[in-house]
Coordinates of C-alpha atoms in Angstrom, one line a residue:
Chain A
X1 CA -7.2 -92.6 96.2
X2 CA -7.4 -89.0 97.3
X3 CA -7.8 -88.0 93.6
X4 CA -10.8 -90.2 92.9
X5 CA -12.3 -88.9 96.1
X6 CA -12.0 -85.3 95.1
X7 CA -13.1 -86.1 91.6
X8 CA -16.3 -87.7 93.1
X9 CA -16.8 -84.6 95.3
X10 CA -16.6 -82.2 92.4
X11 CA -18.9 -84.4 90.3
X12 CA -21.4 -84.5 93.2
X13 CA -21.2 -80.8 93.6
X14 CA -21.8 -80.3 89.9
X15 CA -24.8 -82.6 89.8
X16 CA -26.4 -81.3 93.0
X17 CA -27.5 -78.0 91.5
X18 CA -28.7 -79.6 88.3
X19 CA -31.0 -82.0 90.2
X20 CA -33.2 -79.1 91.5
X21 CA -33.7 -77.8 88.0
X22 CA -34.3 -81.3 86.6
X23 CA -36.9 -82.1 89.3
X24 CA -38.7 -78.7 88.9
X25 CA -38.8 -79.2 85.1
X26 CA -40.4 -82.6 85.4
X27 CA -43.1 -81.7 87.9
X28 CA -45.4 -79.7 85.8
X29 CA -47.5 -82.8 86.0
X30 CA -47.8 -84.4 89.5
X31 CA -45.5 -87.3 90.3
X32 CA -44.7 -89.3 93.4
X33 CA -41.1 -89.6 94.4
X34 CA -40.3 -93.0 93.0
X35 CA -42.0 -92.3 89.6
X36 CA -40.0 -89.1 89.3
X37 CA -36.9 -91.0 90.1
X38 CA -37.6 -93.4 87.3
X39 CA -38.6 -90.7 84.9
X40 CA -35.3 -88.9 85.5
X41 CA -33.4 -92.1 85.2
X42 CA -35.2 -93.0 81.9
X43 CA -33.9 -89.7 80.5
X44 CA -30.4 -90.5 81.6
X45 CA -30.2 -88.6 84.9
X46 CA -29.4 -91.1 87.6
X47 CA -30.3 -89.7 91.0
X48 CA -29.9 -91.4 94.3
X49 CA -33.1 -91.8 96.4
X50 CA -31.2 -90.5 99.4
X51 CA -30.7 -87.3 97.4
X52 CA -34.1 -86.9 95.7
X53 CA -36.6 -87.5 98.5
X54 CA -35.1 -85.0 100.9
X55 CA -34.6 -82.6 98.1
X56 CA -38.3 -82.8 97.2
X57 CA -39.2 -82.1 100.8
X58 CA -36.8 -79.2 100.9
X59 CA -38.2 -77.7 97.7
X60 CA -41.7 -78.0 99.2
X61 CA -40.5 -76.3 102.3
X62 CA -39.2 -73.4 100.1
X63 CA -42.6 -73.2 98.5
X64 CA -41.4 -74.2 95.0
X65 CA -43.4 -77.5 95.2
X66 CA -46.7 -78.6 96.6
X67 CA -47.6 -82.0 97.7
X68 CA -50.7 -84.1 98.4
X69 CA -51.2 -87.6 99.7
X70 CA -53.3 -89.9 97.5
X71 CA -54.4 -93.4 98.1
X72 CA -53.6 -95.6 95.2
X73 CA -53.9 -99.4 95.0
X74 CA -54.3 -99.5 98.8
X75 CA -51.0 -97.6 99.0
X76 CA -50.7 -94.0 100.1
X77 CA -48.5 -92.0 97.8
X78 CA -47.2 -88.5 98.1
X79 CA -47.6 -86.6 94.9
X80 CA -45.5 -83.5 94.2
X81 CA -46.3 -80.8 91.7
X82 CA -44.7 -77.5 90.9
X83 CA -46.3 -74.5 92.8
X84 CA -47.1 -71.1 91.4
X85 CA -43.9 -69.8 93.0
X86 CA -42.0 -72.6 91.3
X87 CA -43.6 -71.8 88.0
X88 CA -42.4 -68.3 88.3
X89 CA -38.7 -69.1 88.9
X90 CA -38.4 -72.1 86.6
X91 CA -38.0 -69.9 83.4
X92 CA -35.3 -67.9 85.2
X93 CA -33.5 -71.1 86.2
X94 CA -33.7 -72.4 82.6
X95 CA -32.3 -69.2 81.3
X96 CA -29.5 -69.3 83.9
X97 CA -28.8 -72.9 82.9
X98 CA -28.6 -72.0 79.2
X99 CA -26.2 -69.2 80.0
X100 CA -23.9 -71.5 82.0
X101 CA -24.0 -74.1 79.2
X102 CA -23.1 -71.6 76.5
X103 CA -20.3 -70.0 78.6
X104 CA -18.8 -73.3 79.6
X105 CA -19.1 -74.7 76.1
X106 CA -17.0 -71.8 74.8
X107 CA -14.6 -72.0 77.7
X108 CA -14.0 -75.7 77.4
X109 CA -13.8 -75.8 73.6
Chain B
X1 CA -43.3 -106.7 104.3
X2 CA -42.3 -107.0 108.0
X3 CA -38.7 -106.1 107.3
X4 CA -39.7 -102.9 105.5
X5 CA -41.9 -101.9 108.5
X6 CA -39.1 -102.5 110.9
X7 CA -36.7 -100.7 108.7
X8 CA -39.0 -97.7 108.3
X9 CA -39.4 -97.5 112.1
X10 CA -35.7 -97.7 112.6
X11 CA -35.2 -94.7 110.3
X12 CA -38.1 -92.9 112.1
X13 CA -36.3 -93.4 115.5
X14 CA -33.5 -91.4 114.1
X15 CA -35.7 -88.5 113.1
X16 CA -37.3 -85.8 115.2
X17 CA -41.1 -85.4 115.2
X18 CA -40.3 -81.8 114.3
X19 CA -38.9 -82.8 111.0
X20 CA -42.1 -84.4 110.0
X21 CA -41.1 -88.0 111.0
X22 CA -44.5 -89.5 110.4
X23 CA -44.7 -88.1 106.9
X24 CA -41.2 -89.2 106.1
X25 CA -41.9 -92.7 107.4
X26 CA -45.1 -92.9 105.3
X27 CA -43.3 -91.7 102.2
X28 CA -40.4 -94.1 102.7
X29 CA -42.7 -97.1 103.2
X30 CA -44.6 -96.4 100.1
X31 CA -41.4 -95.9 98.1
X32 CA -39.9 -99.2 99.4
X33 CA -43.1 -101.0 98.7
X34 CA -43.1 -99.7 95.1
X35 CA -39.6 -100.7 94.6
X36 CA -40.2 -104.2 96.0
X37 CA -43.2 -104.6 93.8
X38 CA -41.2 -103.7 90.8
X39 CA -38.5 -106.1 91.6
X40 CA -41.0 -108.9 92.1
X41 CA -42.5 -108.2 88.7
X42 CA -39.1 -108.3 87.1
X43 CA -38.2 -111.5 88.8
X44 CA -41.6 -113.0 87.8
X45 CA -42.4 -114.2 91.3
X46 CA -44.0 -112.8 94.5
X47 CA -41.8 -110.7 96.7
X48 CA -40.0 -112.7 99.4
X49 CA -37.8 -112.0 102.3
X50 CA -34.6 -112.4 100.3
X51 CA -35.8 -109.7 97.9
X52 CA -36.6 -107.4 100.8
X53 CA -33.2 -107.9 102.3
X54 CA -31.5 -107.1 99.0
X55 CA -33.6 -104.0 98.5
X56 CA -33.0 -102.7 102.0
X57 CA -29.3 -103.4 101.7
X58 CA -29.2 -101.3 98.6
X59 CA -31.3 -98.5 100.1
X60 CA -28.7 -98.0 102.9
X61 CA -28.5 -98.3 106.6
X62 CA -31.2 -96.5 108.6
X63 CA -28.5 -94.2 109.9
X64 CA -27.5 -93.1 106.4
X65 CA -31.1 -92.7 105.3
X66 CA -32.1 -90.6 108.4
X67 CA -29.0 -88.4 107.8
X68 CA -30.2 -87.5 104.3
X69 CA -33.4 -86.1 105.8
X70 CA -31.6 -84.0 108.4
X71 CA -32.0 -80.4 107.3
X72 CA -29.5 -79.3 110.0
X73 CA -26.3 -81.3 109.6
X74 CA -24.6 -78.4 111.3
X75 CA -24.5 -77.5 115.0
X76 CA -24.3 -73.9 113.9
X77 CA -24.9 -73.4 110.2
X78 CA -23.4 -71.0 107.7
X79 CA -26.4 -68.7 108.3
X80 CA -25.6 -67.9 111.9
X81 CA -21.9 -68.6 111.9
X82 CA -20.7 -65.1 111.1
X83 CA -22.7 -63.5 114.0
X84 CA -21.7 -66.4 116.2
X85 CA -18.0 -65.7 115.5
X86 CA -18.5 -62.0 116.1
X87 CA -20.2 -62.5 119.5
X88 CA -17.7 -65.1 120.5
X89 CA -14.8 -62.7 119.8
X90 CA -16.5 -59.9 121.6
X91 CA -17.3 -62.0 124.7
X92 CA -13.8 -63.5 124.8
X93 CA -12.3 -60.0 124.5
X94 CA -14.6 -58.7 127.2
X95 CA -14.0 -61.6 129.6
X96 CA -10.2 -61.3 129.3
X97 CA -10.2 -57.6 129.8
X98 CA -12.7 -57.8 132.7
X99 CA -10.8 -60.4 134.6
X100 CA -7.5 -58.7 134.0
X101 CA -8.9 -55.5 135.4
X102 CA -10.2 -57.4 138.5
X103 CA -6.7 -58.9 138.9
X104 CA -5.1 -55.5 138.7
X105 CA -7.5 -54.1 141.3
X106 CA -6.8 -57.1 143.5
X107 CA -3.1 -56.6 143.2
X108 CA -3.4 -52.8 143.8
X109 CA -5.5 -53.3 146.9
X110 CA -3.4 -56.1 148.3
X111 CA -1.5 -54.6 151.2
X112 CA 1.1 -55.7 152.0
X113 CA 2.0 -56.9 148.5
X114 CA 3.8 -60.1 149.3
X115 CA 5.2 -62.5 146.7
X116 CA 3.0 -65.4 147.7
X117 CA -0.1 -63.2 147.3
X118 CA 1.0 -62.0 143.9
X119 CA 1.5 -65.6 142.8
X120 CA -1.9 -66.5 144.1
X121 CA -3.7 -63.6 142.4
X122 CA -2.0 -64.1 139.1
X123 CA -2.5 -67.9 139.3
X124 CA -6.1 -67.3 140.1
X125 CA -6.4 -65.0 137.2
X126 CA -5.1 -67.6 134.7
X127 CA -7.4 -70.3 136.0
X128 CA -10.4 -68.0 136.1
X129 CA -9.7 -66.8 132.5
X130 CA -9.5 -70.4 131.3
X131 CA -12.6 -71.6 133.1
X132 CA -14.6 -68.6 132.2
X133 CA -13.7 -68.7 128.5
X134 CA -14.5 -72.4 128.4
X135 CA -17.9 -71.8 130.1
X136 CA -18.6 -68.8 127.9
X137 CA -17.8 -70.8 124.8
X138 CA -20.2 -73.6 125.9
X139 CA -23.0 -71.2 126.6
X140 CA -22.6 -69.3 123.4
X141 CA -22.5 -72.6 121.3
X142 CA -25.5 -73.9 123.2
X143 CA -27.4 -70.6 122.5
X144 CA -26.6 -70.7 118.8
X145 CA -27.3 -74.4 118.4
X146 CA -30.8 -73.7 119.8
X147 CA -31.2 -70.6 117.6
X148 CA -30.1 -72.7 114.6
X149 CA -33.0 -75.0 115.2
X150 CA -35.6 -72.6 116.3
X151 CA -35.2 -69.4 114.4
X152 CA -37.0 -69.8 111.1
X153 CA -35.1 -69.0 107.9
X154 CA -37.2 -66.0 107.2
X155 CA -36.0 -62.7 108.5
X156 CA -32.4 -63.7 109.2
X157 CA -30.1 -62.9 106.4
X158 CA -26.4 -63.6 106.6
X159 CA -25.8 -60.3 104.9
X160 CA -27.5 -58.4 107.8
X161 CA -24.7 -59.4 110.1
X162 CA -21.9 -58.8 107.7
X163 CA -20.5 -55.3 107.3
X164 CA -21.3 -54.2 103.8
X165 CA -17.9 -52.9 103.1
X166 CA -17.8 -50.3 100.4
X167 CA -14.3 -49.3 99.1
X168 CA -15.8 -45.8 98.5
X169 CA -15.9 -45.4 102.3
X170 CA -12.1 -45.1 102.2
X171 CA -12.4 -41.9 100.2
X172 CA -15.0 -40.4 102.4
X173 CA -14.1 -38.0 105.2
X174 CA -15.3 -39.4 108.5
X175 CA -18.5 -37.8 109.7
X176 CA -17.5 -35.1 112.1
X177 CA -20.1 -36.3 114.7
X178 CA -19.4 -40.0 114.2
X179 CA -19.0 -41.9 117.4
X180 CA -16.0 -44.2 117.9
X181 CA -17.7 -47.6 118.3
X182 CA -14.7 -49.3 119.7
X183 CA -14.3 -46.7 122.5
X184 CA -18.0 -47.1 123.3
X185 CA -17.7 -50.9 123.6
X186 CA -14.7 -50.5 125.8
X187 CA -16.6 -48.0 128.0
X188 CA -19.6 -50.3 128.3
X189 CA -17.4 -53.3 129.3
X190 CA -15.5 -51.3 131.8
X191 CA -18.6 -49.6 133.3
X192 CA -20.2 -53.0 133.7
X193 CA -17.1 -54.3 135.5
X194 CA -17.1 -51.1 137.6
X195 CA -20.8 -51.7 138.5
X196 CA -20.0 -55.3 139.4
X197 CA -17.1 -54.3 141.6
X198 CA -18.7 -51.5 143.6
X199 CA -21.9 -53.6 144.1
X200 CA -19.8 -56.4 145.7
X201 CA -20.2 -59.0 143.0
X202 CA -16.6 -59.9 143.1
X203 CA -16.5 -60.1 146.9
X204 CA -13.6 -57.8 147.4
X205 CA -14.1 -56.9 151.1
X206 CA -12.5 -53.5 151.0
X207 CA -15.3 -51.0 150.8
X208 CA -16.3 -49.3 154.0
X209 CA -19.7 -48.3 155.1
X210 CA -18.8 -44.7 154.3
X211 CA -18.1 -45.8 150.7
X212 CA -21.5 -47.7 150.6
X213 CA -23.3 -44.4 151.0
X214 CA -22.0 -43.3 147.6
X215 CA -22.9 -46.5 145.8
X216 CA -26.4 -45.5 144.7
X217 CA -24.9 -42.3 143.2
X218 CA -22.1 -44.1 141.4
X219 CA -24.7 -46.7 140.2
X220 CA -26.8 -43.9 138.7
X221 CA -23.8 -42.4 136.9
X222 CA -22.7 -45.8 135.6
X223 CA -26.2 -46.8 134.4
X224 CA -26.6 -43.5 132.6
X225 CA -23.2 -44.0 131.0
X226 CA -24.2 -47.5 129.8
X227 CA -27.5 -46.4 128.5
X228 CA -26.0 -43.5 126.7
X229 CA -23.3 -45.7 125.2
X230 CA -25.8 -48.2 123.9
X231 CA -27.9 -45.5 122.5
X232 CA -24.9 -44.0 120.7
X233 CA -23.8 -47.4 119.4
X234 CA -27.1 -47.7 117.7
X235 CA -27.3 -44.1 116.5
X236 CA -23.7 -43.9 115.4
X237 CA -23.5 -40.1 115.6
X238 CA -23.5 -37.6 118.4
X239 CA -26.2 -35.0 118.5
X240 CA -27.1 -32.0 120.7
X241 CA -29.1 -34.1 123.2
X242 CA -26.6 -36.9 123.6
X243 CA -23.8 -34.3 124.1
X244 CA -25.8 -32.5 126.7
X245 CA -26.5 -35.8 128.5
X246 CA -22.8 -36.6 128.3
X247 CA -21.9 -33.1 129.7
X248 CA -24.4 -33.4 132.6
X249 CA -23.2 -36.9 133.4
X250 CA -19.5 -36.1 133.3
X251 CA -20.2 -33.0 135.5
X252 CA -22.0 -35.3 137.9
X253 CA -19.1 -37.7 137.9
X254 CA -16.6 -34.9 138.7
X255 CA -18.8 -33.5 141.5
X256 CA -19.2 -37.0 143.0
X257 CA -15.4 -37.8 142.7
X258 CA -14.5 -34.5 144.4
X259 CA -16.9 -35.1 147.3
X260 CA -15.5 -38.6 147.6
X261 CA -12.0 -37.2 147.5
X262 CA -12.8 -35.1 150.5
X263 CA -14.3 -38.0 152.4
X264 CA -11.7 -40.1 154.3
X265 CA -11.8 -43.8 155.0
X266 CA -13.7 -45.0 152.0
X267 CA -11.8 -48.3 152.1
X268 CA -11.3 -50.6 155.0
X269 CA -8.7 -53.1 155.6
X270 CA -10.3 -56.5 155.9
X271 CA -10.1 -58.1 159.3
X272 CA -8.1 -61.1 158.2
X273 CA -5.4 -58.8 156.9
X274 CA -5.4 -56.8 160.2
X275 CA -5.1 -60.0 162.2
X276 CA -2.1 -61.0 160.1
X277 CA -0.2 -57.9 160.6
X278 CA 2.7 -58.7 162.9
X279 CA 3.0 -56.4 165.9
X280 CA 6.5 -55.7 164.8
X281 CA 5.5 -54.4 161.4
X282 CA 6.9 -51.0 160.7
X283 CA 3.9 -49.9 158.8
X284 CA 1.1 -50.9 161.3
X285 CA -2.6 -50.5 160.9
X286 CA -2.3 -46.7 160.6
X287 CA 0.0 -47.2 157.7
X288 CA -2.4 -49.5 155.9
X289 CA -5.2 -47.0 156.2
X290 CA -2.9 -44.3 154.9
X291 CA -2.0 -46.4 151.9
X292 CA -5.6 -47.3 151.2
X293 CA -6.7 -43.6 151.4
X294 CA -3.8 -42.7 149.1
X295 CA -4.8 -45.3 146.5
X296 CA -8.4 -44.2 146.6
X297 CA -7.3 -40.6 146.0
X298 CA -5.2 -41.6 143.0
X299 CA -8.1 -43.5 141.5
X300 CA -10.5 -40.6 142.1
X301 CA -8.1 -38.0 140.7
X302 CA -7.7 -40.2 137.6
X303 CA -11.5 -40.3 137.3
X304 CA -11.7 -36.5 137.6
X305 CA -9.1 -36.1 134.9
X306 CA -10.7 -38.5 132.5
X307 CA -14.2 -37.1 133.1
X308 CA -12.9 -33.5 132.6
X309 CA -11.3 -34.5 129.2
X310 CA -14.6 -36.2 128.2
X311 CA -16.5 -33.1 129.4
X312 CA -14.3 -30.8 127.3
X313 CA -14.5 -33.0 124.3
X314 CA -18.3 -33.1 124.5
X315 CA -18.4 -29.3 124.9
X316 CA -16.1 -28.7 122.0
X317 CA -18.2 -31.1 119.8
X318 CA -21.3 -29.1 120.8
X319 CA -19.8 -25.8 119.9
X320 CA -18.4 -27.1 116.6
X321 CA -21.7 -28.6 115.5
X322 CA -23.4 -25.3 116.1
X323 CA -20.7 -23.5 114.1
X324 CA -21.2 -25.9 111.2
X325 CA -24.9 -25.0 111.2

């Protein structure tokens, strides 16, 4: 029981950092929360709503994303898009990710 | 749709306006409506209440949802925790030392020193330490909890409060003019306690009117001492000016202590003590006054010795620093 719990915690920790990178990488075109969620899921990354929406708000607070409300089909939607600041750090994050992957690949081989 | 509205407002109730509650509510509603619509499309029939219930169940309880939006799941977050711990330790240390000094003074000025009085003073000391520490802890936590929520992220770096320890510092000779921070902190704490005692904050009814004439002078010396110490804490090294201020202040202290030493009856014996002296007591009122004069003299001589040592140290430091130049 305790083992499954700690496994889940580690997996959660592992994914948490990746979600930021995933979200930033997908937001070069504007998306609203739910559409981003589906887009991530279509590509195989299942993210919980309870994780993604607060994360988007946080990234916006950090200035990495910008958002704007739009009225669509009589429904207001909040669209997010990567900011200039976000565009600046995205390549660095990608590079960091590639480094981690190559190191871990070797280590786990 | 009614259920979604109610659900959204339930979540909103658990959020603060400060967190952008309206915005979150709006976004949550639009998301839930999108999801419901999608489910209806998949099912091939218009959305009904059962579908809504299923959706909300999956989305989670309003408590859970609100928690995910809470940017401050901590009372005091990792950003402020190191400085919080530092201040907590400093205050606990200061309170314990301060109250212990007060107790020792109470014991020293208690004449006659009877067993029951000792028990009372020591017992009072323990209760006071406990209640003061609990209260201090509460105030510090409260202050930091408020800071956590009001101080913006910018400007406060965890690193600013952590000593940047450099192993190379072990190899370096200490700076010849470096101040000893711990000594200064002790001095500040004790001087504050001294200020509190002579200005009657602790209600120790032993100072006579003759003593009170000296209070403005003692206050002046103490305040200069505290200001100098705080300045030194920030500057970290002695220089010519601070050494001269120190010499002048210590000289003043010695002069003041000598004048006080030559002044009799600085302390009085409280009336309630006088009333309780049995007529048959071998010491008598005269004896009490003699004892109180003697203890004052001991304290003053101690002050003179300490001030002289400090004076000489500052003088030597001044001469050495000139020689180095």
